[in-house]
C-alpha positions as a printed NumPy array, in Angstrom:
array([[-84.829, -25.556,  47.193],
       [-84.354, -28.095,  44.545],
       [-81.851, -25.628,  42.357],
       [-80.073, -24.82 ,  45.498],
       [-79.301, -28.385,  45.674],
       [-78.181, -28.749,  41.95 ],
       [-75.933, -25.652,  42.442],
       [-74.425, -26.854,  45.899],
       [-73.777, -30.027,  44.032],
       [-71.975, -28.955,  40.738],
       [-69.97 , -26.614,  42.802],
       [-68.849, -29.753,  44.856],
       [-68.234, -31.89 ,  42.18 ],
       [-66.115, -28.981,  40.167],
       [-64.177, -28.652,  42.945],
       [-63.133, -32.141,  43.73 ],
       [-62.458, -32.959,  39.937],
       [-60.142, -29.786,  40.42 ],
       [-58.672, -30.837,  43.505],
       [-57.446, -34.107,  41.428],
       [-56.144, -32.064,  39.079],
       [-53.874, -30.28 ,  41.053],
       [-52.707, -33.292,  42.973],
       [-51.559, -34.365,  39.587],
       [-50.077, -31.495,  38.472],
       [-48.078, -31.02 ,  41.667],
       [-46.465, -34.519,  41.279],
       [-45.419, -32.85 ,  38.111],
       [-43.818, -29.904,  39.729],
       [-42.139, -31.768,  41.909],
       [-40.672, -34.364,  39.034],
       [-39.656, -31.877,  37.122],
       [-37.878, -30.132,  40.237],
       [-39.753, -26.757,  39.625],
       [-40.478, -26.732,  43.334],
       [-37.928, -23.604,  43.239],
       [-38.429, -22.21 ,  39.829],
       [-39.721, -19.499,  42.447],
       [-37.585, -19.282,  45.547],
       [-40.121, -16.369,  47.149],
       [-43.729, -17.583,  48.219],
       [-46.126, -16.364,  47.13 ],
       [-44.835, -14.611,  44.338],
       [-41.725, -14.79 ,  42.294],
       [-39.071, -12.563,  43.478],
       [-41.493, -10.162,  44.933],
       [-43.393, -10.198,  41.571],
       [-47.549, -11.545,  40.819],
       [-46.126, -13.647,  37.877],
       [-42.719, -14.715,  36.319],
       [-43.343, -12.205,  33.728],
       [-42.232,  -9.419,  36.114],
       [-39.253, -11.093,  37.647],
       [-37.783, -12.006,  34.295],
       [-34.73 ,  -9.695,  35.327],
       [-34.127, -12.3  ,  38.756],
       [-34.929, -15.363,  36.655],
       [-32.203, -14.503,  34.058],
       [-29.59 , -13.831,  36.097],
       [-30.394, -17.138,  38.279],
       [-30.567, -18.786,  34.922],
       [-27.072, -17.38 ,  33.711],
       [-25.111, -19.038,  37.214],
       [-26.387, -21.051,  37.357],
       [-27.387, -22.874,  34.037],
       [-29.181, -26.022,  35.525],
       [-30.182, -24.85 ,  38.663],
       [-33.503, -25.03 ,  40.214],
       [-34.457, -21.293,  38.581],
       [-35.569, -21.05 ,  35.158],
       [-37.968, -19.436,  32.784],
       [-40.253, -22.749,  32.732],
       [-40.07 , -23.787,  36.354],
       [-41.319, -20.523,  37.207],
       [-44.206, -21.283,  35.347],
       [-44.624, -24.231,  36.44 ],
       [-44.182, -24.034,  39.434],
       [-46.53 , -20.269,  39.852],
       [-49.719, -22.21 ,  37.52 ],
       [-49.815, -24.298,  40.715],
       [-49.632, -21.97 ,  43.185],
       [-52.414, -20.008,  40.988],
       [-54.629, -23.161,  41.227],
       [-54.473, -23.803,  44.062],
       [-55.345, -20.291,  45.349],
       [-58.562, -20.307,  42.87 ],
       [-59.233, -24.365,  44.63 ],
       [-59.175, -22.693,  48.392],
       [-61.66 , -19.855,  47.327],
       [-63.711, -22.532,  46.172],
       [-63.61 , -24.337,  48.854],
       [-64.791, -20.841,  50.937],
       [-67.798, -20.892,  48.784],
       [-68.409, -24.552,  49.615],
       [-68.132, -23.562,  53.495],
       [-70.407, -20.908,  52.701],
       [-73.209, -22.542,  50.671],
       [-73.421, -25.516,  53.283],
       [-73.614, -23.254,  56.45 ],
       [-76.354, -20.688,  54.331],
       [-78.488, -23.293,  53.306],
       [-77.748, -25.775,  55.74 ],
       [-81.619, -26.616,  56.608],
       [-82.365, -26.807,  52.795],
       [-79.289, -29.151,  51.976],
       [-80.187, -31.604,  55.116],
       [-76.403, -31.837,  55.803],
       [-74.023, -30.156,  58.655],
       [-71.549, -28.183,  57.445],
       [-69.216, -29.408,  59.776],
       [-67.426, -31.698,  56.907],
       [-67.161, -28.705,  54.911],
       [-65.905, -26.501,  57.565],
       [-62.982, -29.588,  58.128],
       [-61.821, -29.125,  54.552],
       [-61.498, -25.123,  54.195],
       [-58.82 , -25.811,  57.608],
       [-57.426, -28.43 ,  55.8  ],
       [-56.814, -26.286,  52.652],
       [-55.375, -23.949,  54.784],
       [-52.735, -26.667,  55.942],
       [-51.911, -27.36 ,  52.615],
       [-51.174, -23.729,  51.71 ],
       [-48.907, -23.17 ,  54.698],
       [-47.001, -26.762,  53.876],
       [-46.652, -25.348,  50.307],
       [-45.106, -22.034,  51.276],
       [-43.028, -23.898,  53.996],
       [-41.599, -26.471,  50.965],
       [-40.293, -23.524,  49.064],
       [-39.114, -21.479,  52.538],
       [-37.41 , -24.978,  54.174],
       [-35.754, -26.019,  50.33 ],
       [-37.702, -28.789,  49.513],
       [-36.886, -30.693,  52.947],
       [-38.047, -33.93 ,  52.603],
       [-40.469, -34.238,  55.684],
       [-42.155, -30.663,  54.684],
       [-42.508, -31.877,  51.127],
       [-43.589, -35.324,  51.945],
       [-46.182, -33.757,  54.242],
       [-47.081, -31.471,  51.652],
       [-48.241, -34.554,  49.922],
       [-50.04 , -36.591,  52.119],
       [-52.013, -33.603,  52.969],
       [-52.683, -33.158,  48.94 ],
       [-54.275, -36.635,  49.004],
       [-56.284, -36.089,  52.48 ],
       [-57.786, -32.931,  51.331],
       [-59.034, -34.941,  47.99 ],
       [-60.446, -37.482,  50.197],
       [-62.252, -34.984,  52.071],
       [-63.465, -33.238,  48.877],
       [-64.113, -36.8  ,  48.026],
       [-66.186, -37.88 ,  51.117],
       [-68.443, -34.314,  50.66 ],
       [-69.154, -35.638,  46.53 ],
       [-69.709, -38.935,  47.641],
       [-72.421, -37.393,  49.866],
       [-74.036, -36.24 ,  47.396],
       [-73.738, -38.834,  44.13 ],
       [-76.584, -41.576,  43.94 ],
       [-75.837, -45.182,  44.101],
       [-77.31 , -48.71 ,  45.096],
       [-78.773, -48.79 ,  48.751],
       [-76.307, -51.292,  50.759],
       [-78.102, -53.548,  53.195],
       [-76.966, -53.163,  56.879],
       [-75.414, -56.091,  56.914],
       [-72.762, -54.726,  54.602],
       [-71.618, -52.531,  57.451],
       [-69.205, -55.712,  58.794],
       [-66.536, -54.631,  55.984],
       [-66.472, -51.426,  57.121],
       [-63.495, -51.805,  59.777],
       [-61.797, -54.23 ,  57.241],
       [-62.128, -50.875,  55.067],
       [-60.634, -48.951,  57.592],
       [-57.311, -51.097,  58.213],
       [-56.875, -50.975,  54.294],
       [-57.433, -47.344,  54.512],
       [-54.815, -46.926,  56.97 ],
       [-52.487, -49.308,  55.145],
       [-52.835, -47.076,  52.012],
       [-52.047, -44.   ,  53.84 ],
       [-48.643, -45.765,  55.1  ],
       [-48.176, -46.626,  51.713],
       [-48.547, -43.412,  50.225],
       [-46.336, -41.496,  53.048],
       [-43.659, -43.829,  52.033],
       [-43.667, -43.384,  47.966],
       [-43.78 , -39.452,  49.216],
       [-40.796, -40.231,  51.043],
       [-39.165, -42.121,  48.422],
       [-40.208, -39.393,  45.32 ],
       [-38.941, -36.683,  47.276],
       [-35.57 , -38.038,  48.56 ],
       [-35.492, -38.513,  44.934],
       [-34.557, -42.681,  45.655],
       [-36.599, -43.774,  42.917],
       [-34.04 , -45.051,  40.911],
       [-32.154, -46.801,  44.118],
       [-33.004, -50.323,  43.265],
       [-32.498, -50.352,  39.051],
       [-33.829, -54.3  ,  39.196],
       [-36.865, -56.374,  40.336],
       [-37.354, -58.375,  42.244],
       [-34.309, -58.336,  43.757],
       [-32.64 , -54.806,  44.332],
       [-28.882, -54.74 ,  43.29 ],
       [-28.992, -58.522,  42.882],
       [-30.037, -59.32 ,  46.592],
       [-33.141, -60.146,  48.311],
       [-31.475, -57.8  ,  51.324],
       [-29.034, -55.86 ,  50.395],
       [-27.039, -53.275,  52.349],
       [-28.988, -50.875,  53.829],
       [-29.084, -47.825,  56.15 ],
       [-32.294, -47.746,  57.441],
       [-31.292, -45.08 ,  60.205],
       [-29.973, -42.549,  57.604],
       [-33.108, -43.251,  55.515],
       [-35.513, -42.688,  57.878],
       [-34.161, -39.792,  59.547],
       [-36.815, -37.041,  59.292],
       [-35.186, -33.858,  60.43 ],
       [-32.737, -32.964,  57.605],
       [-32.332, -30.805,  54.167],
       [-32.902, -32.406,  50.892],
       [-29.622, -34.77 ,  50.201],
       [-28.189, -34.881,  53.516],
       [-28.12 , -36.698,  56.611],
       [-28.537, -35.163,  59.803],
       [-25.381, -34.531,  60.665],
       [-24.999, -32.575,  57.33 ],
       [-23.07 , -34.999,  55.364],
       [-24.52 , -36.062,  51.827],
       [-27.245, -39.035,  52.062],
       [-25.724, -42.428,  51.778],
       [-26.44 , -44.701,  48.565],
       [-27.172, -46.995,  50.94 ],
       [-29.86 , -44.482,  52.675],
       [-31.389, -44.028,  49.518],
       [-32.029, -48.366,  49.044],
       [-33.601, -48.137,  52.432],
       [-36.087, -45.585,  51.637],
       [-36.59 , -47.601,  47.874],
       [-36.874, -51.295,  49.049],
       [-39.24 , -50.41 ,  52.254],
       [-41.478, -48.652,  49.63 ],
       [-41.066, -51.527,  47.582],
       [-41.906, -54.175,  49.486],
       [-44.763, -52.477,  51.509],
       [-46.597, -52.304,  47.861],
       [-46.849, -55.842,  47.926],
       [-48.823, -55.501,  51.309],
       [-51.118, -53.204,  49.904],
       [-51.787, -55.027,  46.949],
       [-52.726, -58.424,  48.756],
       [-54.699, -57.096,  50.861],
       [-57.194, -53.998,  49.83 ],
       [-56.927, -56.817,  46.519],
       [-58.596, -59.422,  48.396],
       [-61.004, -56.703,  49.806],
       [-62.151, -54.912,  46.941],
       [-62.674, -58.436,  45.315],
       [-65.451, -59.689,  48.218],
       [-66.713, -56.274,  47.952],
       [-68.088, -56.474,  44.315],
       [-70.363, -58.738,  45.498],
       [-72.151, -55.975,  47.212],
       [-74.247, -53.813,  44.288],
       [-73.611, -50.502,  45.976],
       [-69.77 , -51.132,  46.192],
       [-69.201, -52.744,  43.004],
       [-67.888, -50.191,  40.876],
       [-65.205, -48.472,  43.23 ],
       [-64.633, -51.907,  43.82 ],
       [-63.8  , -52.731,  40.728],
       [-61.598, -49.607,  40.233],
       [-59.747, -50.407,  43.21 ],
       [-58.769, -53.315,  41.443],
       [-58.121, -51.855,  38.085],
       [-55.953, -48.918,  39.878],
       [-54.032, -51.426,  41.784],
       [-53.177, -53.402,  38.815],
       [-52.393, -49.973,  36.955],
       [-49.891, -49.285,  39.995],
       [-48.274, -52.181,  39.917],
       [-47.5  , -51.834,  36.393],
       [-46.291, -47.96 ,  36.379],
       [-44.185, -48.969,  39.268],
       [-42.742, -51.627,  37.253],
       [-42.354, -49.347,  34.248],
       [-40.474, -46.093,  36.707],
       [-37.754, -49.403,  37.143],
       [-37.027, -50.977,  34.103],
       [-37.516, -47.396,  31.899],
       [-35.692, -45.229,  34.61 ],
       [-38.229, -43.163,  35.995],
       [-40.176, -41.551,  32.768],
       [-41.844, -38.181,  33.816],
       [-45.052, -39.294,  31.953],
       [-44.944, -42.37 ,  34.308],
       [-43.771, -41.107,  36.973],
       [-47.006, -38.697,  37.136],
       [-49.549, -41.474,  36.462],
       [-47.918, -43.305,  39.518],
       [-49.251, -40.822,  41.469],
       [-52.375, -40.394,  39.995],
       [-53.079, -43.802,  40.541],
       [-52.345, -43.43 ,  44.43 ],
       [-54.82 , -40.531,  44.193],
       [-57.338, -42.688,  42.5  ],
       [-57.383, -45.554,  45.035],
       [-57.657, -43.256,  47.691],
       [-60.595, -41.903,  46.323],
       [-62.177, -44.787,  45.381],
       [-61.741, -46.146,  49.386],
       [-63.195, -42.98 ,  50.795],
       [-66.085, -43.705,  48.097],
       [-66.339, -47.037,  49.97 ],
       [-66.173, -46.358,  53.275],
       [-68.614, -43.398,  52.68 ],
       [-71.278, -46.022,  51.018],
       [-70.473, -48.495,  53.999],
       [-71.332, -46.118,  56.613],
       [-74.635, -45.367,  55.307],
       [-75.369, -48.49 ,  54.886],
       [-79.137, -49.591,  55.944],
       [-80.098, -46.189,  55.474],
       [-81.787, -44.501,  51.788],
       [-78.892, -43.837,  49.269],
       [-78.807, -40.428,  47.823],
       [-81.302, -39.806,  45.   ],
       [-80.068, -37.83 ,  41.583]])
C-alpha cells in the first residue's frame, strides 16, 4: 500500500510542477504573439508539427513578413500545445490512480475527477483562442482557467505534502482567506485583460498615468467583452483612451491586493503551519510589485513580462496552500 502511495504522490507532484510550467510558458506565447504561429488547431496547417507545413509557413512568412506566422511562432506556439496534451494525459492517470486505489489512498477522487473536466476546459478555450483570433474574452478566459487548473493541481499536492498541525482555532482566518482569494482572482482576470488587449504600455508613468491622477478614460470601450482583438464593438479600432481604462483599473486594483492579502499573510506567520506560504505570499507580492514597476519604466521586457505572471501563478498557489492547511485545521496533518 505504502508504494502505491509514494507513486500516487510523485505522479501528483510531477504534474503540478508541470502544470506551472506551462502556465509560464503560455504567458510566453502569448508575449511573443505566437498565439497564431499556427492558425489550424490542433495541428499546423493540417500537419503533426511545423516541420511538415514548412511549405504554408513560408508563404505566410513571405506576405506577410511580420505577421503572426513564422518559422519560430510555430514552434512556439505547437511545444505548448504538445505540453499541454502530455499534462491532460497525466492528469487521466491521476483520475485513474485515485478512483483504483481509492480505499488504499484514504481520499475521494472526486477532486481529481474536478481537474481532468477542468483540463478539458482549458483545451477547448485553447483551440477556441486560435479559432476566435485571439479575442480578448476567449484568451483572457484561457488564462484564468490556466491558473484555476494549477490551483486545483495545487489543492490535490497540498493534500498530500506534510506540514505543521494547525490548531482549530486557526480556522477563523479561513473566510478572511477566502475574500483575499477572491480578490486575487479579480486581480488576475484584470492583468489577463490588460496583457491581452495588449494595454500594458497605456500608462508609460507611475504613479500618475499620463501626468494625471484621472485621466481620460473610456471605461465602456474598455470593458466591452464581446469584440475581436483591437476593436470595439461596433468594429472600429480600440480607443487610446480604452486601452488607459483597461491599464489604470489594473493598476490601481494591485494596490488593493497588496494591502490586503499583505496584512493577511503577515498575521498568518504567526501560525507554524502557515508560515512559510505565508511568507512567500509576501515575498511574491513584493516581487510583483517590483516586475510591475519594471514592465513601466523598461517598456514591457519579455523576460519581465513572463515573471509577472509567474508571480500571479505563485501567489495563487501559495493561497490555495493556505486555505488547504486552514481547512484541515484541528485535524492530523499529512505525514511524509
Amino acid at each position: 500500500m505504502q508504494h502505491i502511495k509514494q507513486r500516487y504522490r510523485k505522479l501528483v507532484f510531477f504534474t503540478w510542477f508541470l502544470t506551472l510550467d506551462l502556465i509560464m510558458f503560455g504567458a510566453f506565447v502569448r508575449l511573443t504573439d505566437s498565439g497564431l504561429g499556427c492558425p489550424d488547431w490542433p495541428g499546423c496547417y493540417g500537419k503533426v508539427t511545423p516541420l511538415g507545413a514548412m511549405g504554408d509557413i513560408h508563404q505566410a512568412t513571405q506576405s506577410m513578413p511580420y505577421g503572426p506566422v513564422t518559422l519560430s511562432k510555430a514552434w512556439i506556439e505547437m511545444i505548448h500545445r504538445y505540453v499541454g496534451a502530455f499534462l491532460g494525459m497525466l492528469i487521466i492517470a491521476i483520475v485513474f490512480m485515485a478512483w483504483r486505489y481509492r480505499r488504499e489512498l484514504g481520499r475521494s477522487p472526486v477532486l481529481a475527477v474536478v481537474t481532468l473536466v477542468a483540463v478539458c476546459v482549458q483545451g477547448a478555450f485553447g483551440a477556441w483562442t486560435v479559432t476566435h483570433k485571439l479575442m480578448p474574452a476567449v484568451v483572457t478566459a484561457h488564462l484564468v482557467l490556466g491558473l484555476s487548473l494549477l490551483a486545483l493541481m495545487t489543492w490535490l499536492s497540498a493534500r498530500e505534502r506534510p506540514h505543521a498541525p494547525l490548531p482549530a482555532s486557526a480556522i477563523r482566518w479561513r473566510p478572511w482567506l477566502i475574500v483575499g482569494v477572491a480578490l486575487l482572482a479579480v486581480q488576475v482576470a484584470l492583468g489577463g485583460w490588460v496583457s491581452t488587449n495588449y494595454a500594458a504600455l497605456a500608462c508609460l508613468d507611475f504613479p500618475t498615468c499620463h501626468g494625471q491622477w484621472l485621466p481620460d478614460m473610456d471605461f465602456h470601450g474598455g470593458f466591452s467583452i464581446i469584440r475581436g482583438l483591437g476593436e470595439l464593438p461596433s468594429g472600429e479600432m480600440i480607443s487610446q483612451h480604452a486601452l488607459t481604462a483597461i491599464h489604470w483599473v489594473h493598476r490601481n486594483f494591485a494596490f488593493v491586493v497588496l494591502i490586503y492579502l499583505g496584512i493577511l499573510a503577515w498575521r498568518l506567520r504567526a501560525e507554524p503551519g502557515l508560515r512559510g506560504p505565508a511568507t512567500l505570499t509576501l515575498a511574491l507580492l513584493a516581487a510583483q510589485l517590483c516586475t510591475g514597476l519594471t514592465t513601466i519604466f523598461f517598456q514591457w521586457p519579455l523576460l519581465i513580462a513572463v515573471l509577472h505572471n509567474g508571480g500571479a501563478a505563485g501567489l495563487t498557489l501559495a493561497c490555495v496552500v493556505m486555505l488547504v492547511r486552514l481547512s484541515n485545521a484541528g485535524r492530523p496533518a499529512p505525514t511524509a
